[in-house]
Tab-separated table of C-alpha atoms in Angstrom:
chain	number	residue	atom	x	y	z
J	1	MET	CA	193.756	137.223	118.123
J	2	ASN	CA	193.268	134.119	115.987
J	3	LYS	CA	192.383	132.121	119.135
J	4	GLN	CA	189.797	134.726	120.211
J	5	LEU	CA	188.223	134.674	116.754
J	6	SER	CA	188.007	130.855	116.868
J	7	VAL	CA	186.370	130.925	120.308
J	8	GLY	CA	183.958	133.642	119.177
J	9	LEU	CA	182.980	131.646	116.089
J	10	ALA	CA	182.518	128.489	118.212
J	11	VAL	CA	180.190	130.362	120.589
J	12	LEU	CA	178.266	131.774	117.645
J	13	ALA	CA	177.959	128.299	116.068
J	14	LEU	CA	176.783	126.849	119.409
J	15	ALA	CA	174.199	129.618	119.766
J	16	ALA	CA	172.924	128.976	116.252
J	17	SER	CA	172.774	125.248	116.914
J	18	LEU	CA	170.839	125.701	120.162
J	19	THR	CA	168.441	128.070	118.480
J	20	ALA	CA	167.753	125.575	115.695
J	21	CYS	CA	167.157	122.695	118.151
J	22	GLY	CA	165.190	124.783	120.602
J	23	GLY	CA	162.684	125.974	118.041
J	24	GLY	CA	163.731	129.602	118.427
J	25	THR	CA	163.131	132.408	115.977
J	26	GLY	CA	166.170	131.608	113.833
J	27	THR	CA	168.351	134.475	115.050
J	28	THR	CA	171.833	133.710	116.251
J	29	THR	CA	172.284	136.206	119.048
J	30	THR	CA	173.462	135.088	122.455
J	31	THR	CA	170.197	136.353	123.962
J	32	THR	CA	168.175	134.044	121.700
J	33	ALA	CA	170.441	131.118	122.507
J	34	ALA	CA	169.705	131.593	126.206
J	35	ALA	CA	165.949	131.606	125.545
J	36	PRO	CA	165.443	127.849	124.763
J	37	PRO	CA	166.005	126.629	128.360
J	38	ALA	CA	163.265	129.021	129.532
J	39	THR	CA	161.057	127.841	126.666
J	40	GLU	CA	161.704	124.178	127.473
J	41	SER	CA	160.366	124.433	131.042
J	42	PRO	CA	156.848	125.606	130.067
J	43	THR	CA	156.799	122.950	127.345
J	44	ALA	CA	157.693	120.278	129.898
J	45	THR	CA	154.972	121.585	132.227
J	46	THR	CA	152.446	121.478	129.386
J	47	THR	CA	153.489	117.921	128.558
J	48	GLU	CA	153.188	116.894	132.213
J	49	THR	CA	149.733	118.448	132.401
J	50	THR	CA	148.659	116.643	129.230
J	51	THR	CA	150.078	113.368	130.553
J	52	ALA	CA	148.316	113.808	133.896
J	53	THR	CA	145.022	114.424	132.111
J	54	ALA	CA	145.542	111.320	129.963
J	55	SER	CA	146.451	109.300	133.075
J	56	GLU	CA	143.362	110.513	134.921
J	57	THR	CA	141.181	109.433	131.998
J	58	ALA	CA	142.924	106.069	131.805
J	59	MET	CA	142.366	105.566	135.523
J	60	VAL	CA	138.602	105.267	135.016
J	61	ASP	CA	137.773	101.609	135.548
J	62	LEU	CA	134.216	101.718	134.185
J	63	LYS	CA	132.186	104.215	132.207
J	64	VAL	CA	129.085	104.307	130.010
J	65	ALA	CA	129.096	104.216	126.215
J	66	SER	CA	126.516	103.946	123.467
J	67	SER	CA	126.445	100.723	121.472
J	68	SER	CA	124.237	98.879	119.014
J	69	LYS	CA	122.587	97.354	122.125
J	70	GLY	CA	121.955	100.753	123.775
J	71	ASP	CA	123.916	102.324	126.616
J	72	ILE	CA	126.320	99.815	128.148
J	73	VAL	CA	129.133	99.684	130.680
J	74	VAL	CA	132.646	99.653	129.213
J	75	ASP	CA	136.111	99.600	130.743
J	76	GLY	CA	138.473	102.585	130.784
J	77	LYS	CA	139.571	101.803	127.211
J	78	GLY	CA	135.985	101.675	125.939
J	79	MET	CA	135.775	97.879	125.674
J	80	SER	CA	132.403	96.249	126.430
J	81	VAL	CA	131.932	94.660	129.844
J	82	TYR	CA	129.996	91.420	130.411
J	83	TYR	CA	128.371	89.380	133.167
J	84	PHE	CA	128.741	85.594	133.432
J	85	THR	CA	125.395	84.085	134.503
J	86	LYS	CA	127.169	81.224	136.286
J	87	ASP	CA	128.556	83.731	138.821
J	88	VAL	CA	126.575	84.132	142.031
J	89	LYS	CA	125.702	87.663	143.130
J	90	ASP	CA	127.550	88.786	146.283
J	91	SER	CA	129.443	85.469	146.551
J	92	GLY	CA	132.786	87.272	146.503
J	93	LYS	CA	134.198	84.972	143.837
J	94	SER	CA	134.242	84.322	140.116
J	95	ASN	CA	133.107	81.040	138.613
J	96	CYS	CA	135.113	81.744	135.446
J	97	THR	CA	138.414	79.875	135.864
J	98	GLY	CA	141.177	78.348	133.737
J	99	ASP	CA	140.520	78.618	129.991
J	100	CYS	CA	137.420	80.680	130.708
J	101	LEU	CA	139.657	83.484	131.997
J	102	VAL	CA	141.712	83.388	128.799
J	103	ALA	CA	138.626	84.072	126.674
J	104	TRP	CA	136.937	86.291	129.280
J	105	PRO	CA	139.608	88.234	131.199
J	106	PRO	CA	138.370	89.973	134.336
J	107	VAL	CA	138.096	93.751	134.508
J	108	ILE	CA	140.829	94.677	136.996
J	109	SER	CA	141.087	97.765	139.204
J	110	ALA	CA	144.196	99.112	140.899
J	111	THR	CA	142.156	99.919	144.022
J	112	ASP	CA	139.315	98.568	146.176
J	113	THR	CA	137.167	101.500	145.048
J	114	PRO	CA	137.061	101.557	141.233
J	115	LYS	CA	136.634	104.943	139.580
J	116	VAL	CA	133.500	105.146	137.447
J	117	GLU	CA	131.785	107.660	135.178
J	118	GLY	CA	128.057	107.356	134.547
J	119	VAL	CA	127.648	103.885	136.066
J	120	THR	CA	124.798	104.004	138.604
J	121	GLY	CA	124.957	100.356	139.690
J	122	THR	CA	126.897	99.543	142.862
J	123	VAL	CA	130.554	99.094	141.935
J	124	GLY	CA	133.086	97.207	144.049
J	125	THR	CA	135.777	94.544	143.809
J	126	ILE	CA	136.517	90.955	144.717
J	127	ASP	CA	139.937	89.360	145.081
J	128	THR	CA	141.128	87.135	142.250
J	129	PRO	CA	143.143	83.980	143.050
J	130	ASP	CA	146.315	85.832	141.982
J	131	GLY	CA	145.639	88.749	144.350
J	132	LYS	CA	144.272	91.301	141.880
J	133	LYS	CA	141.054	93.291	142.306
J	134	GLN	CA	138.292	92.201	139.906
J	135	VAL	CA	135.609	94.831	139.432
J	136	THR	CA	132.008	93.973	140.311
J	137	VAL	CA	128.742	95.687	139.451
J	138	ASN	CA	125.778	95.025	141.733
J	139	GLY	CA	127.779	92.237	143.368
J	140	MET	CA	128.571	90.418	140.102
J	141	PRO	CA	132.124	90.150	138.673
J	142	VAL	CA	132.564	91.703	135.231
J	143	TYR	CA	134.680	90.570	132.288
J	144	LEU	CA	135.937	91.527	128.838
J	145	TRP	CA	135.621	89.284	125.739
J	146	GLU	CA	138.799	88.382	123.844
J	147	LYS	CA	137.020	88.606	120.483
J	148	ASP	CA	135.947	92.229	121.002
J	149	LYS	CA	138.795	93.980	119.213
J	150	ALA	CA	137.732	97.639	119.294
J	151	PRO	CA	135.634	99.945	121.443
J	152	GLY	CA	131.984	99.479	120.516
J	153	ASP	CA	132.317	95.757	119.712
J	154	VAL	CA	129.633	93.695	121.466
J	155	THR	CA	130.383	90.278	119.975
J	156	GLY	CA	130.261	88.596	123.380
J	157	GLN	CA	126.565	89.371	123.871
J	158	GLY	CA	124.658	86.122	124.399
J	159	VAL	CA	127.659	83.811	123.872
J	160	GLY	CA	126.703	80.358	125.145
J	161	ASN	CA	123.525	81.886	126.560
J	162	VAL	CA	125.582	82.798	129.646
J	163	TRP	CA	127.451	86.044	128.745
J	164	TYR	CA	125.567	89.340	128.705
J	165	LEU	CA	126.346	93.041	128.535
J	166	VAL	CA	126.042	95.211	131.631
J	167	ALA	CA	123.647	98.187	131.671
J	168	PRO	CA	124.699	101.417	133.455
J	169	ASP	CA	122.282	100.643	136.320
J	170	GLY	CA	123.902	97.230	136.755
J	171	GLU	CA	121.123	95.226	135.131
J	172	MET	CA	121.977	92.422	132.728
J	173	ILE	CA	121.112	93.211	129.094
J	174	LYS	CA	119.480	90.146	127.544
């Protein structure tokens, strides 16, 4: 009898513990203790759906945003995108190399067909020397500026009279 009482109390304590961890209603019945696994599955599905939505948003390579310079092209994180006037349209290569790429990292896409929102210029890619896909707009490679620290920063505009923001139609903003 003592053993049965101990087992019964252990089951009751386990049920109470599961209910507390599972976010149940606070009751300690066996029925409530069984409820958390069913509750956990919809929560996991909701989390997966939220994650998928966040991933889909993050997968946008270029989009349009408002800035102090008007509507501009930004990367998927909202960082301003720039042209380098020393690049040659449709050449298939970047003229920014070495230290230039440290200050002006290329906008990279995971695919040959970058995903865009609101950009009406022709978007494509070129191969970088290390085998990545650098995004192009109207045949020109595009870059980020290391000194832009937050979405909306446009501190690279006009640097050295060779770096300029990209307009949604692919024109250079001077």
